[in-house]
Coordinates of C-alpha atoms and ligand atoms in Angstrom, one line a residue:
X8 CA -11.7 34.1 33.0
X9 CA -10.0 35.2 29.9
X10 CA -9.6 33.0 26.9
X11 CA -6.3 31.3 26.6
X12 CA -6.2 29.7 23.2
X13 CA -4.4 31.8 20.6
X14 CA -3.9 31.2 17.0
X15 CA -0.1 31.1 16.4
X16 CA 1.2 34.0 14.4
X17 CA 2.1 33.0 10.9
X18 CA 5.8 33.4 11.4
X19 CA 5.8 30.9 14.2
X20 CA 3.5 28.5 12.4
X21 CA 5.8 28.7 9.4
X22 CA 8.8 28.1 11.5
X23 CA 7.3 25.0 12.9
X24 CA 6.3 23.8 9.5
X25 CA 9.7 24.5 8.2
X26 CA 11.2 22.0 10.6
X27 CA 9.5 19.3 8.6
X28 CA 10.5 20.4 5.2
X29 CA 13.9 22.0 5.8
X30 CA 16.2 19.8 7.8
X31 CA 19.5 21.2 6.5
X32 CA 20.9 23.2 3.6
X33 CA 20.5 20.3 1.3
X34 CA 16.8 20.4 1.7
X35 CA 16.7 24.0 0.6
X36 CA 18.8 23.1 -2.5
X37 CA 16.4 20.3 -3.3
X38 CA 13.3 22.5 -3.0
X39 CA 14.7 25.4 -4.9
X40 CA 16.0 23.3 -7.7
X41 CA 12.7 21.4 -8.0
X42 CA 10.9 24.7 -8.3
X43 CA 13.3 25.7 -11.1
X44 CA 12.6 22.5 -12.9
X45 CA 8.8 23.0 -12.4
X46 CA 9.3 26.4 -13.9
X47 CA 10.6 24.9 -17.1
X48 CA 14.2 25.9 -16.7
X49 CA 16.7 24.4 -19.0
X50 CA 19.7 25.8 -17.2
X51 CA 20.1 25.8 -13.5
X52 CA 22.9 27.3 -11.5
X53 CA 23.5 26.4 -7.8
X54 CA 25.8 28.6 -5.8
X55 CA 26.8 27.5 -2.3
X56 CA 28.9 29.1 0.4
X57 CA 30.1 27.4 3.6
X58 CA 28.2 24.2 3.1
X59 CA 25.0 26.2 2.5
X60 CA 25.1 27.8 6.0
X61 CA 25.9 31.2 4.7
X62 CA 24.5 31.2 1.1
X63 CA 22.4 29.0 -1.1
X64 CA 21.5 30.6 -4.4
X65 CA 19.6 29.1 -7.3
X66 CA 19.4 30.8 -10.6
X67 CA 17.1 29.5 -13.3
X68 CA 15.9 30.5 -16.7
X69 CA 12.4 29.2 -16.2
X70 CA 9.1 31.0 -16.6
X71 CA 9.7 33.6 -13.8
X72 CA 6.9 35.1 -11.6
X73 CA 4.8 38.2 -11.8
X74 CA 5.0 40.7 -9.0
X75 CA 1.9 39.3 -7.3
X76 CA 2.9 35.7 -7.7
X77 CA 6.4 36.4 -6.3
X78 CA 4.7 37.8 -3.2
X79 CA 2.1 35.1 -3.0
X80 CA 4.8 32.4 -3.4
X81 CA 5.9 33.0 0.2
X82 CA 2.5 32.5 1.7
X83 CA 1.9 29.1 3.2
X84 CA 0.0 26.7 1.0
X85 CA 0.6 29.0 -1.9
X86 CA 1.1 26.9 -5.0
X87 CA 0.4 27.3 -8.7
X88 CA 0.5 23.6 -9.1
X89 CA -2.7 22.3 -7.7
X90 CA -6.0 24.0 -7.0
X91 CA -8.0 21.3 -5.3
X92 CA -7.8 18.0 -3.5
X93 CA -8.5 16.1 -6.7
X94 CA -5.5 17.4 -8.3
X95 CA -3.4 15.7 -5.7
X96 CA -4.0 12.4 -7.5
X97 CA -2.6 13.5 -10.8
X98 CA 0.5 15.5 -9.8
X99 CA 3.2 15.7 -12.5
X100 CA 5.3 18.5 -11.0
X101 CA 7.9 18.1 -8.3
X102 CA 6.3 20.4 -5.8
X103 CA 2.7 20.9 -4.9
X104 CA 2.4 21.4 -1.2
X105 CA 3.1 25.1 -1.4
X106 CA 5.2 24.9 1.7
X107 CA 8.8 25.2 0.6
X108 CA 9.2 28.9 0.0
X109 CA 7.1 29.8 3.1
X110 CA 9.2 27.5 5.2
X111 CA 12.5 28.8 3.9
X112 CA 11.4 32.4 4.4
X113 CA 10.5 31.6 8.0
X114 CA 14.0 30.5 8.9
X115 CA 16.4 32.4 6.6
X116 CA 16.8 35.7 4.9
X117 CA 15.6 35.4 1.3
X118 CA 16.0 37.6 -1.7
X119 CA 14.3 37.0 -5.0
X120 CA 14.8 38.5 -8.4
X121 CA 12.4 37.3 -10.9
X122 CA 11.1 38.3 -14.4
X123 CA 8.6 36.8 -16.8
X124 CA 10.0 36.2 -20.3
X125 CA 9.2 39.1 -22.6
X126 CA 8.5 41.4 -19.7
X127 CA 10.6 44.5 -19.4
X128 CA 10.7 44.8 -15.7
X129 CA 11.1 42.2 -13.0
X130 CA 10.5 42.1 -9.3
X131 CA 12.8 42.2 -6.4
X132 CA 11.6 40.9 -3.1
X133 CA 13.3 40.4 0.2
X134 CA 11.7 38.4 3.0
X135 CA 13.1 37.5 6.4
X136 CA 11.4 35.8 9.3
X137 CA 8.3 35.5 7.1
X138 CA 8.0 39.3 6.8
X139 CA 8.4 41.0 3.4
X140 CA 11.0 43.6 4.1
X141 CA 11.4 45.1 0.6
X142 CA 9.7 44.9 -2.7
X143 CA 10.5 46.9 -5.8
X144 CA 10.7 46.7 -9.6
X145 CA 14.1 46.0 -11.0
X146 CA 15.6 45.1 -14.2
X147 CA 16.9 41.5 -14.2
X148 CA 17.2 38.6 -16.5
X149 CA 14.3 36.4 -17.3
X150 CA 13.7 33.6 -14.9
X151 CA 14.2 33.4 -11.2
X152 CA 17.1 34.0 -8.9
X153 CA 16.6 33.1 -5.3
X154 CA 19.2 33.8 -2.6
X155 CA 18.9 32.2 0.8
X156 CA 21.2 33.6 3.4
X157 CA 22.0 32.5 6.9
X158 CA 19.9 29.5 7.2
X159 CA 18.3 29.0 10.7
X160 CA 19.6 32.4 11.7
X161 CA 16.6 32.8 14.0
X162 CA 16.4 29.1 15.2
X163 CA 19.8 28.7 17.0
X164 CA 18.9 25.2 18.2
X165 CA 18.6 24.1 14.6
X166 CA 21.7 25.9 13.4
X167 CA 23.7 24.3 16.2
X168 CA 22.8 20.9 14.9
X169 CA 24.2 21.5 11.4
X170 CA 27.3 19.5 10.7
X171 CA 30.6 20.8 9.4
X172 CA 30.6 22.7 6.1
X173 CA 32.1 19.8 4.3
X174 CA 29.5 17.4 5.6
X175 CA 26.6 19.7 4.8
X176 CA 28.1 20.2 1.3
X177 CA 28.2 16.5 0.8
X178 CA 24.5 16.3 1.5
X179 CA 24.0 19.0 -1.0
X180 CA 26.0 17.1 -3.6
X181 CA 23.8 14.0 -3.0
X182 CA 20.6 16.0 -3.5
X183 CA 22.1 17.7 -6.5
X184 CA 23.2 14.4 -8.1
X185 CA 19.8 12.9 -7.7
X186 CA 18.1 15.8 -9.5
X187 CA 20.8 16.0 -12.1
X188 CA 20.4 12.3 -12.9
X189 CA 16.6 12.6 -13.2
X190 CA 17.0 15.5 -15.6
X191 CA 19.8 15.0 -18.1
X192 CA 18.1 17.3 -20.5
X193 CA 18.7 20.2 -18.1
X194 CA 22.1 21.8 -17.7
X195 CA 23.3 22.2 -14.2
X196 CA 26.2 23.8 -12.5
X197 CA 27.3 23.7 -8.9
X198 CA 29.7 26.1 -7.3
X199 CA 31.0 25.9 -3.7
X200 CA 32.9 28.7 -2.2
X201 CA 33.6 30.2 -5.6
X202 CA 35.0 27.0 -7.1
X203 CA 33.1 25.1 -9.7
X204 CA 32.4 21.6 -8.5
X205 CA 30.3 20.3 -11.3
X206 CA 29.2 21.6 -14.7
X207 CA 26.7 19.4 -16.4
X208 CA 25.7 20.2 -20.0
X209 CA 22.4 18.9 -21.3
X210 CA 23.1 15.3 -22.5
X211 CA 21.7 11.8 -22.7
X212 CA 21.2 9.9 -19.5
X213 CA 24.1 7.7 -20.2
X214 CA 26.5 10.6 -20.6
X215 CA 25.1 12.3 -17.5
X216 CA 25.8 9.2 -15.5
X217 CA 29.4 9.2 -16.6
X218 CA 29.8 12.9 -16.0
X219 CA 28.6 12.3 -12.4
X220 CA 30.2 9.0 -11.6
X221 CA 33.3 9.1 -13.8
X222 CA 34.0 7.9 -17.3
X223 CA 35.0 4.4 -16.2
X224 CA 31.4 3.6 -15.3
X225 CA 30.2 3.7 -18.9
X226 CA 31.4 0.3 -19.9
X227 CA 29.6 -1.2 -16.9
X228 CA 26.2 0.1 -17.8
X229 CA 23.6 -2.3 -19.2
X230 CA 20.5 -0.5 -20.6
X231 CA 17.2 -1.8 -19.3
X232 CA 13.8 -1.1 -20.8
X233 CA 10.5 -2.7 -20.1
X234 CA 7.0 -1.5 -20.9
X235 CA 3.9 -2.9 -19.4
X236 CA 0.4 -1.5 -18.6
X237 CA 1.4 -0.8 -15.0
X238 CA 4.7 1.0 -15.6
X239 CA 7.4 1.8 -18.0
X240 CA 10.8 1.0 -16.5
X241 CA 13.9 2.4 -18.1
X242 CA 17.5 3.2 -17.1
X243 CA 20.7 1.3 -16.5
X244 CA 21.8 -1.5 -14.3
X245 CA 25.4 -2.2 -13.6
X246 CA 27.5 -5.1 -14.7
X247 CA 28.0 -7.4 -11.7
X248 CA 31.8 -6.8 -12.0
X249 CA 31.2 -3.2 -11.0
X250 CA 29.3 -4.1 -7.9
X251 CA 30.6 -2.6 -4.7
X252 CA 30.7 -3.9 -1.2
X253 CA 28.9 -0.8 -0.1
X254 CA 25.5 0.5 -1.0
X255 CA 25.0 4.1 -2.2
X256 CA 24.7 4.0 -5.9
X257 CA 21.3 2.6 -6.2
X258 CA 18.7 5.0 -7.6
X259 CA 15.0 4.7 -8.1
X260 CA 13.0 7.5 -9.7
X261 CA 9.3 7.4 -9.9
X262 CA 7.9 9.9 -12.4
X263 CA 11.3 11.5 -12.2
X264 CA 11.2 11.9 -8.5
X265 CA 14.0 10.2 -6.5
X266 CA 12.6 7.7 -4.1
X267 CA 13.8 5.1 -1.7
X268 CA 12.0 1.8 -1.9
X269 CA 13.5 -1.2 0.0
X270 CA 10.9 -3.6 -1.5
X271 CA 11.8 -2.7 -5.1
X272 CA 15.5 -2.8 -4.1
X273 CA 14.9 -6.4 -3.2
X274 CA 13.4 -7.0 -6.6
X275 CA 16.5 -5.8 -8.3
X276 CA 18.8 -7.7 -5.9
X277 CA 16.8 -10.8 -6.6
X278 CA 17.5 -10.4 -10.3
X279 CA 21.2 -10.6 -9.5
X280 CA 20.7 -13.6 -7.3
X281 CA 23.5 -16.2 -7.8
X282 CA 25.4 -13.7 -9.9
X283 CA 26.7 -11.4 -7.2
X284 CA 28.5 -12.6 -4.2
X285 CA 26.8 -11.9 -1.0
X286 CA 27.4 -8.4 0.4
X287 CA 27.8 -6.8 -3.0
X288 CA 25.5 -4.1 -4.3
X289 CA 25.1 -3.5 -8.0
X290 CA 24.9 0.0 -9.5
X291 CA 21.5 0.9 -10.8
X292 CA 19.5 3.9 -12.0
X293 CA 15.9 2.9 -12.8
X294 CA 13.1 5.2 -13.8
X295 CA 9.6 3.9 -13.2
X296 CA 7.0 5.8 -15.0
X297 CA 3.5 5.2 -13.7
X298 CA 0.1 6.8 -13.9
X299 CA 0.3 9.4 -11.1
X300 CA -3.1 8.2 -9.9
X301 CA -1.6 4.9 -8.9
X302 CA 0.8 6.3 -6.4
X303 CA 0.7 8.3 -3.3
X304 CA 3.7 10.6 -2.9
X305 CA 2.2 12.6 -0.2
X306 CA 3.0 10.2 2.6
X307 CA 6.3 11.8 3.7
X308 CA 7.2 15.4 4.0
X309 CA 10.5 15.1 2.3
X310 CA 8.9 12.9 -0.3
X311 CA 11.4 10.2 -0.8
X312 CA 8.9 7.5 0.1
X313 CA 6.1 6.6 -2.2
X314 CA 3.2 4.2 -1.9
X315 CA 2.3 2.2 -5.0
X316 CA -1.1 0.7 -5.7
X317 CA 0.3 -2.5 -7.2
X318 CA 3.6 -3.1 -5.4
X319 CA 3.6 -6.9 -5.8
X320 CA 3.1 -6.8 -9.5
X321 CA 5.7 -4.2 -9.9
X322 CA 8.1 -6.3 -7.9
X323 CA 7.7 -9.1 -10.3
X324 CA 8.0 -6.9 -13.4
X325 CA 11.2 -5.3 -12.0
X326 CA 12.8 -8.6 -11.0
X327 CA 12.0 -10.1 -14.4
X328 CA 13.3 -7.0 -16.3
X329 CA 16.6 -7.1 -14.4
X330 CA 17.0 -10.8 -15.0
X331 CA 16.2 -10.5 -18.6
X332 CA 18.7 -7.6 -19.1
X333 CA 21.5 -9.6 -17.4
X334 CA 20.6 -12.6 -19.6
X335 CA 20.7 -10.5 -22.7
X336 CA 24.3 -9.5 -21.9
X337 CA 25.1 -13.1 -21.1
X338 CA 25.5 -12.5 -17.5
X339 CA 23.9 -15.6 -16.0
X340 CA 24.3 -17.4 -12.7
X341 CA 27.5 -19.5 -12.7
X342 CA 26.9 -23.2 -12.1
X343 CA 29.1 -23.5 -9.1
X344 CA 26.5 -21.7 -7.1
X345 CA 24.0 -24.3 -8.0
X346 CA 23.2 -27.3 -5.9
X347 CA 26.0 -29.7 -6.5
X348 CA 25.7 -31.5 -3.3
X349 CA 28.6 -29.7 -1.7
X350 CA 27.8 -28.5 1.8
X351 CA 30.5 -25.8 1.9
X352 CA 29.3 -23.7 -0.9
X353 CA 28.1 -20.4 0.5
X354 CA 24.4 -19.9 0.1
X355 CA 23.2 -17.3 -2.3
X356 CA 22.2 -14.0 -0.5
X357 CA 18.9 -14.0 1.2
X358 CA 18.1 -17.5 0.3
X359 CA 17.2 -18.3 3.8
X360 CA 18.9 -21.6 3.4
X361 CA 21.5 -21.0 6.0
X362 CA 21.2 -22.8 9.3
X363 CA 20.4 -20.3 12.0
X364 CA 22.8 -20.4 14.9
X365 CA 21.2 -20.0 18.2
X366 CA 22.0 -16.6 19.8
X367 CA 24.0 -17.2 22.8
X368 CA 25.7 -14.4 24.7
X369 CA 29.3 -14.6 25.6
X370 CA 29.4 -15.5 29.3
X371 CA 31.6 -13.0 31.1
X372 CA 32.0 -15.3 34.1
X373 CA 33.2 -18.1 32.0
X374 CA 36.5 -19.3 33.3
X375 CA 38.5 -21.8 31.3
X376 CA 41.0 -22.0 34.1
X377 CA 38.6 -24.0 36.1
X378 CA 39.6 -27.0 34.0
X379 CA 42.0 -29.4 35.6
X380 CA 45.6 -29.1 34.7
X381 CA 45.9 -32.2 32.6
X382 CA 42.9 -31.1 30.5
X383 CA 44.8 -28.1 29.3
X384 CA 46.2 -28.9 26.0
X385 CA 49.6 -27.7 25.0
X386 CA 49.7 -24.7 22.8
X387 CA 49.9 -25.7 19.2
X388 CA 53.2 -25.8 17.5
X389 CA 54.1 -22.6 15.8
X390 CA 51.9 -20.6 18.2
X391 CA 54.8 -18.4 19.3
X392 CA 55.9 -17.9 15.8
X393 CA 52.5 -16.7 14.6
X394 CA 52.1 -14.6 17.6
X395 CA 55.5 -13.1 17.0
X396 CA 54.4 -12.2 13.5
X397 CA 51.5 -10.4 14.9
X398 CA 53.5 -8.5 17.5
X399 CA 55.5 -7.0 14.7
X400 CA 52.3 -5.7 13.3
X401 CA 50.9 -3.9 16.3
X402 CA 51.9 -0.4 17.2
X403 CA 54.6 0.0 19.8
X404 CA 52.7 0.7 22.9
X405 CA 50.6 -2.4 22.6
X406 CA 53.6 -4.6 22.8
X407 CA 54.3 -3.7 26.3
X408 CA 51.0 -5.0 27.3
X409 CA 50.8 -8.8 27.6
X410 CA 48.1 -10.3 25.5
X411 CA 46.7 -11.8 28.7
X412 CA 45.9 -8.4 30.1
X413 CA 44.1 -7.2 27.1
X414 CA 42.1 -10.4 26.9
X415 CA 41.1 -10.4 30.5
X416 CA 39.6 -7.0 30.2
X417 CA 37.5 -8.1 27.3
X418 CA 35.6 -10.8 29.2
X419 CA 37.2 -13.6 27.3
X420 CA 39.6 -15.4 29.5
X421 CA 43.3 -15.6 28.4
X422 CA 43.6 -19.3 28.1
X423 CA 40.5 -19.5 26.0
X424 CA 42.4 -18.9 22.9
X425 CA 45.0 -21.4 23.9
X426 CA 42.4 -24.0 24.8
X427 CA 41.2 -23.9 21.3
X428 CA 44.2 -25.6 20.0
X429 CA 44.0 -26.8 16.4
X430 CA 40.4 -27.8 16.4
X431 CA 39.3 -25.0 14.1
X432 CA 36.6 -25.7 11.6
X433 CA 35.5 -23.2 9.0
X434 CA 31.8 -23.4 8.4
X435 CA 30.2 -22.0 5.3
X436 CA 33.3 -20.0 4.7
X437 CA 31.9 -17.6 7.2
X438 CA 32.3 -18.9 10.8
X439 CA 35.1 -20.5 12.6
X440 CA 33.9 -23.1 15.1
X441 CA 36.1 -24.4 17.8
X442 CA 35.5 -26.4 21.0
X443 CA 36.2 -24.5 24.2
X444 CA 35.7 -25.7 27.8
X445 CA 32.3 -24.3 28.1
X446 CA 31.0 -25.5 24.8
X447 CA 31.5 -24.4 21.2
X448 CA 32.9 -21.0 20.3
X449 CA 31.8 -19.4 17.1
X450 CA 33.8 -16.6 15.5
X451 CA 32.6 -14.6 12.6
X452 CA 35.6 -14.4 10.3
X453 CA 34.8 -11.1 8.7
X454 CA 33.8 -9.3 11.8
X455 CA 36.9 -10.6 13.6
X456 CA 39.1 -9.2 10.9
X457 CA 37.2 -5.9 11.0
X458 CA 37.9 -5.6 14.7
X459 CA 41.6 -6.4 14.2
X460 CA 42.0 -3.9 11.4
X461 CA 39.9 -1.3 13.1
X462 CA 42.1 -1.2 16.1
X463 CA 45.2 -1.3 14.0
X464 CA 44.1 1.6 11.9
X465 CA 43.0 3.6 14.9
X466 CA 46.4 3.2 16.6
X467 CA 48.3 3.9 13.5
X468 CA 46.6 7.3 13.6
X469 CA 46.9 8.0 17.2
X470 CA 50.6 7.4 17.2
X471 CA 51.1 9.1 13.9
X472 CA 53.1 6.1 13.0
X473 CA 51.7 4.6 9.9
X474 CA 52.0 1.1 8.5
X475 CA 54.9 0.3 6.4
X476 CA 54.4 1.6 2.9
X477 CA 54.4 -0.2 -0.3
X478 CA 55.2 2.2 -3.1
X479 CA 53.4 2.0 -6.3
X480 CA 54.0 3.1 -9.8
X481 CA 52.1 6.4 -9.2
X482 CA 48.4 5.9 -10.0
X483 CA 46.4 8.8 -11.2
X484 CA 42.8 8.5 -10.3
X485 CA 40.1 10.9 -11.3
X486 CA 37.4 10.9 -8.7
X487 CA 33.8 12.1 -9.0
X488 CA 33.5 15.4 -7.1
X489 CA 31.8 13.9 -4.2
X490 CA 34.5 11.4 -3.5
X491 CA 37.1 14.0 -4.1
X492 CA 35.5 16.1 -1.5
X493 CA 35.5 13.3 1.0
X494 CA 39.1 12.5 0.1
X495 CA 40.4 16.0 0.8
X496 CA 38.6 15.8 4.2
X497 CA 40.4 12.6 5.3
X498 CA 43.6 12.7 3.2
X499 CA 45.8 13.5 6.2
X500 CA 44.5 10.6 8.2
X501 CA 44.9 8.2 5.3
X502 CA 48.4 9.3 4.8
X503 CA 49.1 8.6 8.5
X504 CA 47.8 5.1 8.0
X505 CA 50.4 4.3 5.3
X506 CA 48.9 5.8 2.2
X507 CA 50.6 8.4 0.2
X508 CA 47.9 10.2 -1.6
X509 CA 48.3 13.6 -3.2
X510 CA 45.9 16.0 -4.7
X511 CA 46.6 16.6 -8.4
X512 CA 44.4 19.3 -9.8
X513 CA 40.8 19.1 -10.6
X514 CA 39.2 16.1 -8.9
X515 CA 42.3 14.1 -9.6
X516 CA 44.6 12.4 -7.1
X517 CA 47.7 10.4 -7.3
X518 CA 48.2 7.3 -5.2
X519 CA 51.9 6.9 -4.6
X520 CA 51.8 4.3 -2.0
X521 CA 49.5 2.1 0.0
X522 CA 49.9 0.3 3.4
X523 CA 52.3 -2.6 2.7
X524 CA 49.8 -5.2 4.1
X525 CA 47.3 -4.2 1.5
X526 CA 49.5 -4.0 -1.6
X527 CA 47.7 -6.9 -3.2
X528 CA 44.5 -4.9 -3.3
X529 CA 43.6 -2.8 -6.3
X530 CA 44.5 0.7 -4.9
X531 CA 41.9 2.6 -6.9
X532 CA 39.0 0.3 -6.2
X533 CA 39.7 -0.1 -2.5
X534 CA 40.2 3.6 -2.0
X535 CA 36.8 4.2 -3.7
X536 CA 35.2 1.6 -1.5
X537 CA 36.7 3.1 1.6
X538 CA 35.5 6.6 0.6
X539 CA 32.0 5.1 0.0
X540 CA 32.1 3.4 3.4
X541 CA 33.1 6.6 5.0
X542 CA 30.1 8.3 3.3
X543 CA 27.8 5.6 4.5
X544 CA 28.9 5.7 8.1
X545 CA 27.8 9.3 8.1
X546 CA 24.2 8.2 8.7
X547 CA 25.3 5.9 11.4
X548 CA 26.3 8.6 13.9
X549 CA 29.5 6.8 14.3
X550 CA 31.8 8.6 16.6
X551 CA 34.7 10.9 15.5
X552 CA 35.9 11.2 12.0
X553 CA 39.0 9.2 12.8
X554 CA 37.0 6.3 14.0
X555 CA 34.8 6.5 10.9
X556 CA 37.9 6.4 8.8
X557 CA 39.3 3.4 10.7
X558 CA 35.9 1.7 10.4
X559 CA 35.7 2.4 6.7
X560 CA 39.2 1.1 6.1
X561 CA 38.5 -2.0 8.3
X562 CA 35.4 -2.8 6.3
X563 CA 37.1 -2.3 3.0
X564 CA 40.2 -4.4 3.7
X565 CA 38.7 -7.1 5.8
X566 CA 38.5 -10.6 4.5
X567 CA 35.1 -11.5 3.2
X568 CA 32.7 -14.3 3.7
X569 CA 33.1 -16.9 1.2
X570 CA 36.9 -16.9 1.5
X571 CA 38.5 -20.1 2.5
X572 CA 40.9 -19.9 5.4
X573 CA 43.8 -22.3 6.0
X574 CA 44.3 -23.6 9.5
X575 CA 47.1 -21.3 10.0
X576 CA 45.1 -18.3 8.8
X577 CA 42.3 -19.1 11.2
X578 CA 44.8 -19.5 14.0
X579 CA 46.4 -16.2 13.3
X580 CA 43.1 -14.5 13.0
X581 CA 42.0 -15.7 16.4
X582 CA 45.3 -14.8 18.0
X583 CA 45.1 -11.3 16.7
X584 CA 41.5 -11.0 17.6
X585 CA 42.2 -11.9 21.2
X586 CA 44.9 -9.3 21.4
X587 CA 42.4 -6.6 20.6
X588 CA 41.0 -4.3 23.2
X589 CA 37.4 -5.3 22.4
X590 CA 37.4 -8.7 20.7
X591 CA 33.8 -9.4 21.4
X592 CA 32.3 -6.8 19.0
X593 CA 33.0 -5.6 15.5
X594 CA 33.6 -1.9 15.3
X595 CA 30.0 -1.3 14.2
X596 CA 28.7 -3.2 17.3
X597 CA 27.9 -6.6 15.8
X598 CA 29.0 -9.5 17.8
X599 CA 32.2 -11.3 16.7
X600 CA 32.1 -14.2 19.1
X601 CA 29.3 -16.4 20.4
X602 CA 29.6 -19.4 22.6
X603 CA 27.0 -22.2 22.5
X604 CA 27.2 -23.5 26.1
X605 CA 27.6 -27.2 26.8
X606 CA 24.3 -27.0 28.8
X607 CA 22.5 -25.8 25.7
X608 CA 24.0 -28.6 23.6
X609 CA 23.1 -31.2 26.1
X610 CA 19.6 -29.9 26.4
X611 CA 19.3 -30.2 22.6
X612 CA 20.6 -33.7 22.7
X613 CA 18.3 -34.9 25.4
X614 CA 15.2 -36.9 24.5
X615 CA 12.2 -34.7 25.1
X616 CA 9.9 -36.2 27.7
Ligands
ADP27 P1 5.2 24.3 -4.5 O1 6.5 24.1 -5.3 O2 4.9 23.2 -3.7 O3 4.1 24.8 -5.4 P2 6.8 26.4 -3.3 O4 6.6 27.0 -2.0 O5 8.0 25.6 -3.6 O6 5.5 25.4 -3.4 O7 6.6 27.4 -4.4 C1 5.4 28.2 -4.4 C2 5.1 28.7 -5.8 O8 6.0 29.7 -6.2 C3 5.1 27.7 -6.9 O9 3.9 26.9 -7.0 C4 5.4 28.5 -8.1 O10 4.2 29.0 -8.6 C5 6.3 29.7 -7.5 N1 7.7 29.5 -7.8 C6 8.6 29.0 -6.9 N2 9.8 29.0 -7.4 C7 9.7 29.4 -8.7 C8 10.7 29.5 -9.7 N3 12.0 29.2 -9.6 N4 10.2 30.0 -10.9 C9 8.9 30.3 -11.1 N5 8.0 30.1 -10.1 C10 8.3 29.7 -8.9
MG28 MG1 8.3 23.7 -4.6

């Protein structure tokens, strides 16, 4: 019998390895820019075409490579940065695995021009599908110029999974921003489809932050510095006023490498405890400098996760440093959040103090009609009126459907809402409790409103009939390029929903009008929040762009927890909720309604035997 085991050809092995390192154009950008930084560049240019699908080019003025090194660089495990396993524990450079260039060359067409400073002649090299196709001396500027064309040209399955150019470019922006934040002393520029998106001169970190996030952020920055034996922590944390309802602008860098660290994130959030309302995220950019021997950055191929030797101690240090910084700027917890004996004050986030409500599924077979006639209470006064107000709010086509029909299809019976009468109690400014025939119904106020707005926004688009508009004194807003980019993508949809937003030159827009219902919101802030939400839903795999827009808008404009509701507002909220197509679930799938069944209550009230 012949032997059947074969060693995979290098090109195939590289292609497989590439899957780990290179997920999308943004990963190529990250690897190439990191190489340029390791090469000591002080000016790095990134040129992108078609979201990086056609062209990714990185030009640096770093040390360059010799002819041999240029060729070697494309071999797997070729690295100039470590030479033995021991070096792994003292890595100071960005790269060290020697995989990136080999991986990229396995799945794209690559051309390199490189020259060592003071050398007369440089090297040109082209590699495709892991094969060197050309090598020759050329005259070129000092440094390295790498051009990556047609990413995944030979791996159609991967190419097919790339998202739209705009989306891929947004990923590139995110990677680019992270590196640019970590290296303010390096100049960067980013060009997409021939237009310059960002040009960042070498500056201080503080200036770099405002170049990236917009000038208005500057006044929100509180400098933080803390030095201990374990780590030096430096950077900025945001004034709580600047906190957003969406996460996204929280950055940790360890030895200048961007990382995600949920445990340290908690440490920072704990520092803001009782200062920030629940659901708000502060801005922060924090640099942890630690002895490389106390961390393990090798646990994840894309290297955004890092293991620390002393996480608990660092947690405490970080938490204390954040608290101290806030204290220094006189930002201290307000007294009203402290225990003052009032039961209705919302608990501070993550305090665990909240009473847990037993999870009870909505019972689809539940039928409030089974109650006898005289048990049915009369609809509350003003019901029609409130409902009428709502009718005027919904798009045309829905008016032809009776609310009963839409409710029936949702599993909640029509008379359920009616049976609830005026017994509405707001608990912890978060839930609405109301007795129903089968027990107690609990409605999450924020999620309920999200569902209502979501359907409203969605229909406004489908019928191309927006909300009434409320014109503003035109507001000019300069957006950071990433938001601008998102905005241009969804501008038409927003305008259908009752906004009037126009592009106004470089990264600037003018808001002329907002949907009338939302005229009391700050237009700039809410728009930014909505754009950030939209960005965040990207990771959620959440349906079509339109749905994502509706979701983002619903999340942004929905009433929050902690907001006191009048009886009439609760009433209206519930009426509108039960007129929705899917009242039981918020657009992101979280339950809106829960019923604690009578049985369950009785069980709890029975003496155990
Ligand atoms: P790693 O960065 O992990 O060492 P790479 O595959 O990214 O692996 O790069 C391989 C080697 O090629 C690097 O170690 C470095 O010596 C060289 N190299 C890559 N990019 C550049 C660049 N822009 N300038 C100079 N040398 C480079
Ligand atoms: Mg590298």
